[in-house]
PDB file of C-alpha atoms in Angstrom:
ATOM      1  CA  MET A   1       9.491  -2.433 -26.456  1.00 55.00           C
ATOM      2  CA  THR A   2       7.331  -5.564 -26.229  1.00 65.00           C
ATOM      3  CA  GLU A   3       6.375  -7.540 -23.145  1.00 73.00           C
ATOM      4  CA  ARG A   4       7.637 -11.118 -23.104  1.00 79.00           C
ATOM      5  CA  GLY A   5       6.455 -14.374 -21.624  1.00 82.00           C
ATOM      6  CA  ALA A   6       8.504 -16.634 -19.343  1.00 87.00           C
ATOM      7  CA  SER A   7       9.657 -18.786 -22.259  1.00 90.00           C
ATOM      8  CA  SER A   8      11.391 -15.745 -23.826  1.00 88.00           C
ATOM      9  CA  VAL A   9      13.391 -14.840 -20.708  1.00 93.00           C
ATOM     10  CA  ALA A  10      16.626 -16.465 -19.515  1.00 95.00           C
ATOM     11  CA  ARG A  11      19.092 -15.382 -16.860  1.00 94.00           C
ATOM     12  CA  GLY A  12      22.278 -16.433 -15.146  1.00 95.00           C
ATOM     13  CA  ALA A  13      24.851 -14.973 -12.768  1.00 93.00           C
ATOM     14  CA  ASP A  14      26.239 -12.649 -15.441  1.00 94.00           C
ATOM     15  CA  HIS A  15      23.505 -12.265 -18.051  1.00 96.00           C
ATOM     16  CA  LEU A  16      19.820 -11.590 -18.727  1.00 96.00           C
ATOM     17  CA  ALA A  17      18.195 -12.388 -22.069  1.00 96.00           C
ATOM     18  CA  VAL A  18      14.790 -10.957 -22.966  1.00 92.00           C
ATOM     19  CA  GLY A  19      13.673 -12.140 -26.384  1.00 88.00           C
ATOM     20  CA  ASP A  20      16.543 -11.422 -28.761  1.00 90.00           C
ATOM     21  CA  SER A  21      18.068  -8.726 -26.534  1.00 94.00           C
ATOM     22  CA  LEU A  22      20.833  -9.547 -24.063  1.00 96.00           C
ATOM     23  CA  VAL A  23      22.401  -7.826 -21.046  1.00 97.00           C
ATOM     24  CA  ARG A  24      25.719  -9.346 -19.938  1.00 97.00           C
ATOM     25  CA  TRP A  25      28.875  -8.652 -18.002  1.00 97.00           C
ATOM     26  CA  ASN A  26      32.169  -8.961 -19.851  1.00 96.00           C
ATOM     27  CA  GLY A  27      34.836  -8.485 -17.189  1.00 95.00           C
ATOM     28  CA  ASP A  28      34.175  -5.047 -15.691  1.00 94.00           C
ATOM     29  CA  ARG A  29      31.994  -3.889 -18.570  1.00 96.00           C
ATOM     30  CA  MET A  30      28.240  -4.260 -18.943  1.00 97.00           C
ATOM     31  CA  ILE A  31      27.209  -4.885 -22.553  1.00 98.00           C
ATOM     32  CA  ILE A  32      23.611  -4.473 -23.694  1.00 98.00           C
ATOM     33  CA  ASP A  33      22.866  -5.980 -27.107  1.00 98.00           C
ATOM     34  CA  ILE A  34      19.534  -4.644 -28.361  1.00 95.00           C
ATOM     35  CA  GLU A  35      17.461  -6.504 -30.936  1.00 92.00           C
ATOM     36  CA  GLU A  36      13.840  -5.361 -30.770  1.00 86.00           C
ATOM     37  CA  LYS A  37      10.860  -5.452 -33.084  1.00 78.00           C
ATOM     38  CA  ALA A  38       7.656  -3.588 -32.303  1.00 67.00           C
ATOM     39  CA  ILE A  39       4.794  -5.993 -32.996  1.00 63.00           C
ATOM     40  CA  TRP A  40       1.062  -5.369 -32.759  1.00 61.00           C
ATOM     41  CA  LEU A  41      -1.346  -8.297 -33.283  1.00 58.00           C
ATOM     42  CA  GLY A  42       1.525 -10.291 -34.754  1.00 61.00           C
ATOM     43  CA  VAL A  43       2.428  -7.642 -37.342  1.00 65.00           C
ATOM     44  CA  PRO A  44       5.576  -5.424 -37.188  1.00 65.00           C
ATOM     45  CA  TYR A  45       4.527  -1.787 -37.209  1.00 68.00           C
ATOM     46  CA  HIS A  46       7.852   0.005 -36.689  1.00 73.00           C
ATOM     47  CA  PRO A  47      11.387  -0.499 -38.065  1.00 81.00           C
ATOM     48  CA  PRO A  48      13.481  -2.781 -35.816  1.00 85.00           C
ATOM     49  CA  VAL A  49      15.796  -1.274 -33.216  1.00 90.00           C
ATOM     50  CA  ARG A  50      19.266  -2.836 -33.229  1.00 95.00           C
ATOM     51  CA  GLY A  51      22.542  -1.873 -31.568  1.00 97.00           C
ATOM     52  CA  ARG A  52      24.799  -2.033 -28.530  1.00 98.00           C
ATOM     53  CA  VAL A  53      25.311  -0.051 -25.327  1.00 98.00           C
ATOM     54  CA  VAL A  54      28.547  -0.485 -23.349  1.00 98.00           C
ATOM     55  CA  ILE A  55      28.768   0.704 -19.733  1.00 98.00           C
ATOM     56  CA  GLU A  56      32.235   0.989 -18.155  1.00 97.00           C
ATOM     57  CA  PRO A  57      32.033   1.850 -14.432  1.00 96.00           C
ATOM     58  CA  GLU A  58      34.477   4.450 -13.134  1.00 94.00           C
ATOM     59  CA  LEU A  59      33.332   3.982  -9.516  1.00 93.00           C
ATOM     60  CA  TRP A  60      31.942   0.832  -7.913  1.00 94.00           C
ATOM     61  CA  SER A  61      29.696   0.698  -4.860  1.00 93.00           C
ATOM     62  CA  GLY A  62      28.582  -2.452  -3.054  1.00 86.00           C
ATOM     63  CA  GLN A  63      26.337  -0.712  -0.529  1.00 91.00           C
ATOM     64  CA  ARG A  64      22.630  -1.568  -0.556  1.00 93.00           C
ATOM     65  CA  PHE A  65      19.924   0.622   0.956  1.00 94.00           C
ATOM     66  CA  ALA A  66      16.442  -0.322   2.186  1.00 94.00           C
ATOM     67  CA  LEU A  67      13.734   2.029   0.921  1.00 95.00           C
ATOM     68  CA  ASP A  68      11.165   0.837   3.472  1.00 94.00           C
ATOM     69  CA  PRO A  69      11.405  -0.263   7.135  1.00 94.00           C
ATOM     70  CA  ALA A  70      10.505  -3.881   6.344  1.00 94.00           C
ATOM     71  CA  GLY A  71      13.218  -4.163   3.690  1.00 94.00           C
ATOM     72  CA  ARG A  72      10.794  -5.214   0.959  1.00 96.00           C
ATOM     73  CA  HIS A  73      12.447  -2.768  -1.451  1.00 96.00           C
ATOM     74  CA  MET A  74      16.214  -2.458  -1.838  1.00 96.00           C
ATOM     75  CA  TRP A  75      18.269  -0.099  -3.943  1.00 95.00           C
ATOM     76  CA  ARG A  76      21.942  -0.132  -4.919  1.00 94.00           C
ATOM     77  CA  SER A  77      23.975   2.373  -6.892  1.00 94.00           C
ATOM     78  CA  ILE A  78      26.235  -0.150  -8.622  1.00 94.00           C
ATOM     79  CA  ALA A  79      28.308   2.436 -10.525  1.00 95.00           C
ATOM     80  CA  PRO A  80      27.798   5.999  -9.260  1.00 94.00           C
ATOM     81  CA  ARG A  81      29.982   7.124 -12.180  1.00 94.00           C
ATOM     82  CA  ALA A  82      30.437   5.389 -15.527  1.00 95.00           C
ATOM     83  CA  ARG A  83      31.364   5.942 -19.145  1.00 96.00           C
ATOM     84  CA  VAL A  84      28.660   4.945 -21.615  1.00 97.00           C
ATOM     85  CA  ARG A  85      29.062   4.235 -25.322  1.00 98.00           C
ATOM     86  CA  VAL A  86      26.046   3.805 -27.601  1.00 98.00           C
ATOM     87  CA  GLU A  87      26.481   2.250 -31.058  1.00 97.00           C
ATOM     88  CA  MET A  88      23.209   1.772 -32.934  1.00 97.00           C
ATOM     89  CA  GLU A  89      22.865   0.082 -36.313  1.00 95.00           C
ATOM     90  CA  GLN A  90      19.146   0.840 -36.645  1.00 93.00           C
ATOM     91  CA  PRO A  91      18.645   3.759 -36.409  1.00 92.00           C
ATOM     92  CA  GLY A  92      22.212   4.651 -37.416  1.00 94.00           C
ATOM     93  CA  VAL A  93      23.256   6.861 -34.498  1.00 96.00           C
ATOM     94  CA  SER A  94      26.044   6.701 -31.924  1.00 97.00           C
ATOM     95  CA  TRP A  95      27.390   8.770 -29.044  1.00 97.00           C
ATOM     96  CA  SER A  96      29.289   8.476 -25.779  1.00 97.00           C
ATOM     97  CA  GLY A  97      29.310  10.299 -22.460  1.00 94.00           C
ATOM     98  CA  SER A  98      29.048  10.077 -18.708  1.00 92.00           C
ATOM     99  CA  GLY A  99      26.546   7.787 -17.068  1.00 92.00           C
ATOM    100  CA  TYR A 100      25.422   5.782 -14.084  1.00 93.00           C
ATOM    101  CA  LEU A 101      24.175   2.293 -13.203  1.00 95.00           C
ATOM    102  CA  ASP A 102      21.863   1.287 -10.373  1.00 95.00           C
ATOM    103  CA  ALA A 103      19.343  -1.431  -9.531  1.00 93.00           C
ATOM    104  CA  ASN A 104      16.148  -1.858  -7.564  1.00 93.00           C
ATOM    105  CA  SER A 105      15.014  -5.197  -6.193  1.00 93.00           C
ATOM    106  CA  GLY A 106      12.192  -6.264  -3.940  1.00 94.00           C
ATOM    107  CA  SER A 107       9.630  -8.813  -2.843  1.00 96.00           C
ATOM    108  CA  GLU A 108       6.584  -6.889  -4.072  1.00 95.00           C
ATOM    109  CA  ALA A 109       5.655  -4.676  -7.015  1.00 93.00           C
ATOM    110  CA  LEU A 110       6.823  -1.058  -6.788  1.00 94.00           C
ATOM    111  CA  GLU A 111       3.259   0.257  -6.923  1.00 95.00           C
ATOM    112  CA  GLU A 112       2.421  -1.805  -3.831  1.00 96.00           C
ATOM    113  CA  GLY A 113       5.131  -0.087  -1.815  1.00 96.00           C
ATOM    114  CA  PHE A 114       5.212   3.500  -3.103  1.00 97.00           C
ATOM    115  CA  ALA A 115       2.933   6.320  -4.225  1.00 97.00           C
ATOM    116  CA  ASP A 116       5.717   8.283  -5.912  1.00 96.00           C
ATOM    117  CA  TRP A 117       9.410   9.069  -5.878  1.00 95.00           C
ATOM    118  CA  GLN A 118      11.902  11.669  -7.078  1.00 97.00           C
ATOM    119  CA  TRP A 119      15.490  10.729  -7.910  1.00 97.00           C
ATOM    120  CA  SER A 120      18.499  12.541  -9.332  1.00 97.00           C
ATOM    121  CA  ARG A 121      22.207  11.924  -9.901  1.00 96.00           C
ATOM    122  CA  ALA A 122      24.958  14.472 -10.533  1.00 96.00           C
ATOM    123  CA  HIS A 123      28.722  14.318 -10.999  1.00 93.00           C
ATOM    124  CA  LEU A 124      30.821  16.296  -8.504  1.00 93.00           C
ATOM    125  CA  GLY A 125      34.313  16.309  -9.991  1.00 88.00           C
ATOM    126  CA  ARG A 126      35.515  12.718  -9.504  1.00 89.00           C
ATOM    127  CA  GLU A 127      32.691  12.094  -7.053  1.00 93.00           C
ATOM    128  CA  ALA A 128      28.939  11.678  -7.502  1.00 95.00           C
ATOM    129  CA  ALA A 129      25.803  12.653  -5.626  1.00 96.00           C
ATOM    130  CA  VAL A 130      22.415  10.924  -5.548  1.00 97.00           C
ATOM    131  CA  LEU A 131      19.209  12.422  -4.150  1.00 97.00           C
ATOM    132  CA  TYR A 132      16.375   9.981  -3.507  1.00 96.00           C
ATOM    133  CA  GLU A 133      13.037  10.713  -1.847  1.00 96.00           C
ATOM    134  CA  GLY A 134       9.435   9.678  -2.059  1.00 95.00           C
ATOM    135  CA  VAL A 135       6.162   8.737  -0.445  1.00 97.00           C
ATOM    136  CA  ARG A 136       5.454   5.159   0.589  1.00 97.00           C
ATOM    137  CA  ARG A 137       2.073   3.537   0.107  1.00 96.00           C
ATOM    138  CA  ASP A 138       1.295   3.920   3.826  1.00 95.00           C
ATOM    139  CA  GLY A 139       1.810   7.705   3.572  1.00 96.00           C
ATOM    140  CA  SER A 140       5.221   7.806   5.274  1.00 97.00           C
ATOM    141  CA  THR A 141       8.108   9.521   3.508  1.00 96.00           C
ATOM    142  CA  PHE A 142      11.784   8.805   2.916  1.00 95.00           C
ATOM    143  CA  ALA A 143      14.604  11.065   1.767  1.00 96.00           C
ATOM    144  CA  SER A 144      18.380  10.783   1.490  1.00 95.00           C
ATOM    145  CA  ALA A 145      21.277  12.738   0.009  1.00 97.00           C
ATOM    146  CA  LEU A 146      24.224  10.461  -0.701  1.00 96.00           C
ATOM    147  CA  ARG A 147      27.699  11.504  -1.758  1.00 96.00           C
ATOM    148  CA  PHE A 148      29.966   8.865  -3.310  1.00 96.00           C
ATOM    149  CA  ASP A 149      33.692   9.534  -2.998  1.00 94.00           C
ATOM    150  CA  ALA A 150      36.393   8.582  -5.517  1.00 91.00           C
ATOM    151  CA  GLN A 151      36.523   5.051  -4.030  1.00 91.00           C
ATOM    152  CA  GLY A 152      32.748   4.569  -4.351  1.00 91.00           C
ATOM    153  CA  ARG A 153      32.049   4.889  -0.627  1.00 93.00           C
ATOM    154  CA  ALA A 154      28.709   6.542   0.166  1.00 94.00           C
ATOM    155  CA  SER A 155      28.202   9.022   2.986  1.00 94.00           C
ATOM    156  CA  GLU A 156      24.886  10.553   3.996  1.00 95.00           C
ATOM    157  CA  GLU A 157      24.812  14.340   3.700  1.00 95.00           C
ATOM    158  CA  ALA A 158      22.387  16.859   5.151  1.00 96.00           C
ATOM    159  CA  LEU A 159      19.388  17.207   2.855  1.00 96.00           C
ATOM    160  CA  PRO A 160      19.595  20.342   0.679  1.00 96.00           C
ATOM    161  CA  LEU A 161      16.594  22.649   0.498  1.00 97.00           C
ATOM    162  CA  GLY A 162      13.539  21.552  -1.455  1.00 96.00           C
ATOM    163  CA  ALA A 163      13.431  23.019  -4.969  1.00 96.00           C
ATOM    164  CA  PRO A 164      10.168  22.971  -6.958  1.00 95.00           C
ATOM    165  CA  LEU A 165      10.198  22.229 -10.675  1.00 97.00           C
ATOM    166  CA  PRO A 166       7.501  22.914 -13.270  1.00 97.00           C
ATOM    167  CA  ALA A 167       5.057  20.128 -14.040  1.00 96.00           C
ATOM    168  CA  THR A 168       5.421  18.220 -17.302  1.00 96.00           C
ATOM    169  CA  ARG A 169       3.051  18.432 -20.258  1.00 95.00           C
ATOM    170  CA  TRP A 170       1.199  15.497 -18.695  1.00 94.00           C
ATOM    171  CA  LEU A 171       0.992  17.572 -15.472  1.00 94.00           C
ATOM    172  CA  MET A 172       3.358  15.198 -13.700  1.00 92.00           C
ATOM    173  CA  GLY A 173       4.654  16.872 -10.549  1.00 93.00           C
ATOM    174  CA  ARG A 174       8.422  17.246 -10.280  1.00 95.00           C
ATOM    175  CA  ARG A 175      10.619  18.386  -7.417  1.00 96.00           C
ATOM    176  CA  THR A 176      14.258  18.161  -6.369  1.00 97.00           C
ATOM    177  CA  ARG A 177      16.697  19.622  -3.837  1.00 97.00           C
ATOM    178  CA  ALA A 178      19.448  22.219  -4.197  1.00 97.00           C
ATOM    179  CA  ASP A 179      21.760  24.349  -2.064  1.00 96.00           C
ATOM    180  CA  ARG A 180      19.670  27.486  -2.476  1.00 91.00           C
ATOM    181  CA  GLY A 181      16.322  25.821  -3.034  1.00 93.00           C
ATOM    182  CA  HIS A 182      16.380  26.747  -6.718  1.00 95.00           C
ATOM    183  CA  ALA A 183      16.711  24.514  -9.787  1.00 97.00           C
ATOM    184  CA  ARG A 184      15.635  24.677 -13.416  1.00 97.00           C
ATOM    185  CA  VAL A 185      14.762  22.102 -16.040  1.00 98.00           C
ATOM    186  CA  VAL A 186      17.266  22.212 -18.914  1.00 98.00           C
ATOM    187  CA  ARG A 187      15.572  19.558 -21.029  1.00 97.00           C
ATOM    188  CA  THR A 188      12.922  16.873 -20.643  1.00 97.00           C
ATOM    189  CA  PHE A 189      13.933  13.628 -22.353  1.00 96.00           C
ATOM    190  CA  GLU A 190      10.900  11.513 -21.531  1.00 95.00           C
ATOM    191  CA  ASP A 191       7.392  12.673 -20.682  1.00 95.00           C
ATOM    192  CA  SER A 192       4.627  10.155 -20.045  1.00 92.00           C
ATOM    193  CA  PRO A 193       1.454  10.089 -17.916  1.00 93.00           C
ATOM    194  CA  PHE A 194       3.345   8.498 -14.989  1.00 95.00           C
ATOM    195  CA  TYR A 195       7.083   9.052 -15.600  1.00 95.00           C
ATOM    196  CA  ALA A 196       9.395  11.917 -16.563  1.00 97.00           C
ATOM    197  CA  ARG A 197      13.176  12.059 -17.075  1.00 97.00           C
ATOM    198  CA  SER A 198      14.905  15.422 -17.309  1.00 97.00           C
ATOM    199  CA  ALA A 199      18.212  17.271 -17.107  1.00 98.00           C
ATOM    200  CA  VAL A 200      18.084  19.707 -14.176  1.00 98.00           C
ATOM    201  CA  ALA A 201      20.597  22.491 -13.439  1.00 98.00           C
ATOM    202  CA  SER A 202      21.244  23.564  -9.842  1.00 97.00           C
ATOM    203  CA  ARG A 203      23.913  24.184  -7.222  1.00 97.00           C
ATOM    204  CA  LEU A 204      24.548  21.090  -5.112  1.00 96.00           C
ATOM    205  CA  PHE A 205      27.063  20.679  -2.273  1.00 95.00           C
ATOM    206  CA  GLY A 206      28.738  23.894  -3.356  1.00 95.00           C
ATOM    207  CA  GLN A 207      29.111  22.997  -7.028  1.00 95.00           C
ATOM    208  CA  GLU A 208      27.190  23.954 -10.156  1.00 97.00           C
ATOM    209  CA  VAL A 209      25.781  20.741 -11.624  1.00 97.00           C
ATOM    210  CA  VAL A 210      23.473  19.425 -14.303  1.00 97.00           C
ATOM    211  CA  ALA A 211      21.777  16.365 -12.845  1.00 97.00           C
ATOM    212  CA  MET A 212      19.812  13.570 -14.464  1.00 97.00           C
ATOM    213  CA  HIS A 213      16.421  13.614 -12.752  1.00 98.00           C
ATOM    214  CA  GLU A 214      13.396  11.333 -12.752  1.00 97.00           C
ATOM    215  CA  SER A 215       9.882  11.617 -11.364  1.00 97.00           C
ATOM    216  CA  LEU A 216       7.683   8.540 -11.018  1.00 97.00           C
ATOM    217  CA  SER A 217       4.006   8.513 -10.008  1.00 97.00           C
ATOM    218  CA  LEU A 218       2.989   4.984  -9.087  1.00 97.00           C
ATOM    219  CA  ASP A 219      -0.510   6.214  -8.236  1.00 96.00           C
ATOM    220  CA  ARG A 220      -0.862   7.166 -11.888  1.00 96.00           C
ATOM    221  CA  PHE A 221       0.861   3.989 -13.077  1.00 95.00           C
ATOM    222  CA  ARG A 222      -1.625   1.687 -11.382  1.00 94.00           C
ATOM    223  CA  SER A 223      -4.700   3.686 -12.375  1.00 94.00           C
ATOM    224  CA  PRO A 224      -7.079   1.743 -14.683  1.00 94.00           C
ATOM    225  CA  ILE A 225      -6.775   4.395 -17.411  1.00 92.00           C
ATOM    226  CA  VAL A 226      -2.963   4.165 -17.604  1.00 90.00           C
ATOM    227  CA  GLN A 227      -3.059   0.368 -17.433  1.00 88.00           C
ATOM    228  CA  TRP A 228      -5.516   0.415 -20.351  1.00 87.00           C
ATOM    229  CA  MET A 229      -3.184   2.747 -22.306  1.00 83.00           C
ATOM    230  CA  LEU A 230       0.047   0.792 -21.742  1.00 80.00           C
ATOM    231  CA  PRO A 231      -0.481  -1.915 -24.404  1.00 74.00           C
ATOM    232  CA  TYR A 232      -0.717   0.794 -27.063  1.00 70.00           C
ATOM    233  CA  LYS A 233       2.681   2.162 -26.006  1.00 66.00           C
ATOM    234  CA  MET A 234       4.283  -1.241 -25.420  1.00 66.00           C
ATOM    235  CA  PRO A 235       2.447  -4.020 -27.285  1.00 59.00           C
ATOM    236  CA  ARG A 236       1.920  -7.299 -25.469  1.00 59.00           C
ATOM    237  CA  ARG A 237       2.672 -10.544 -27.222  1.00 57.00           C
ATOM    238  CA  ALA A 238       0.391 -13.521 -26.759  1.00 51.00           C
TER     239      ALA A 238
END
């Protein structure tokens, strides 16, 4: 919720601390302890957010994929399937359900390498599917349809047909892929000038699914207007 300086960040082989919040591995579980205060000009302006998220992978995958020919950007689906438990003290809410864990890494900022991308993940019985495509900064494109089996092994599938989706309230373009080239937005969870996260229903690899979907416009993200707006959404500490 608040950007941090180098002195407020610490990391090791099995943990990452950002301010008072901590991400750590405990055996095969990832535990995220959240302790956040929204501060503007040194003054709290929102009740603190406090709680814990526990991620228990059901499938593991060690495969890493390069998103550009030079290998400056790598992506790994660490847990194509997982169980997630959320236990919040402030606000006092909790729930559990199915989830996913992945990671991006690279030697340059995302906006230097990409103009946009579209990503989605769906459960297929005991398996999982991930669709990933986008436009690189040089104008070239990439696209893949990966299917993870019950042992976490990924195989590349033929790309399903392109399926358009309605733009968001911020007029963010969204698109995905589906067996019949048709998909619908069930619910939009996050809608910002440069990012949207939604639940999308479609038929994929012969199964009816509801996928988690995200659209990211890095052209919008790096625009001066959005960069000017960001501190009002996520205050920056001195």
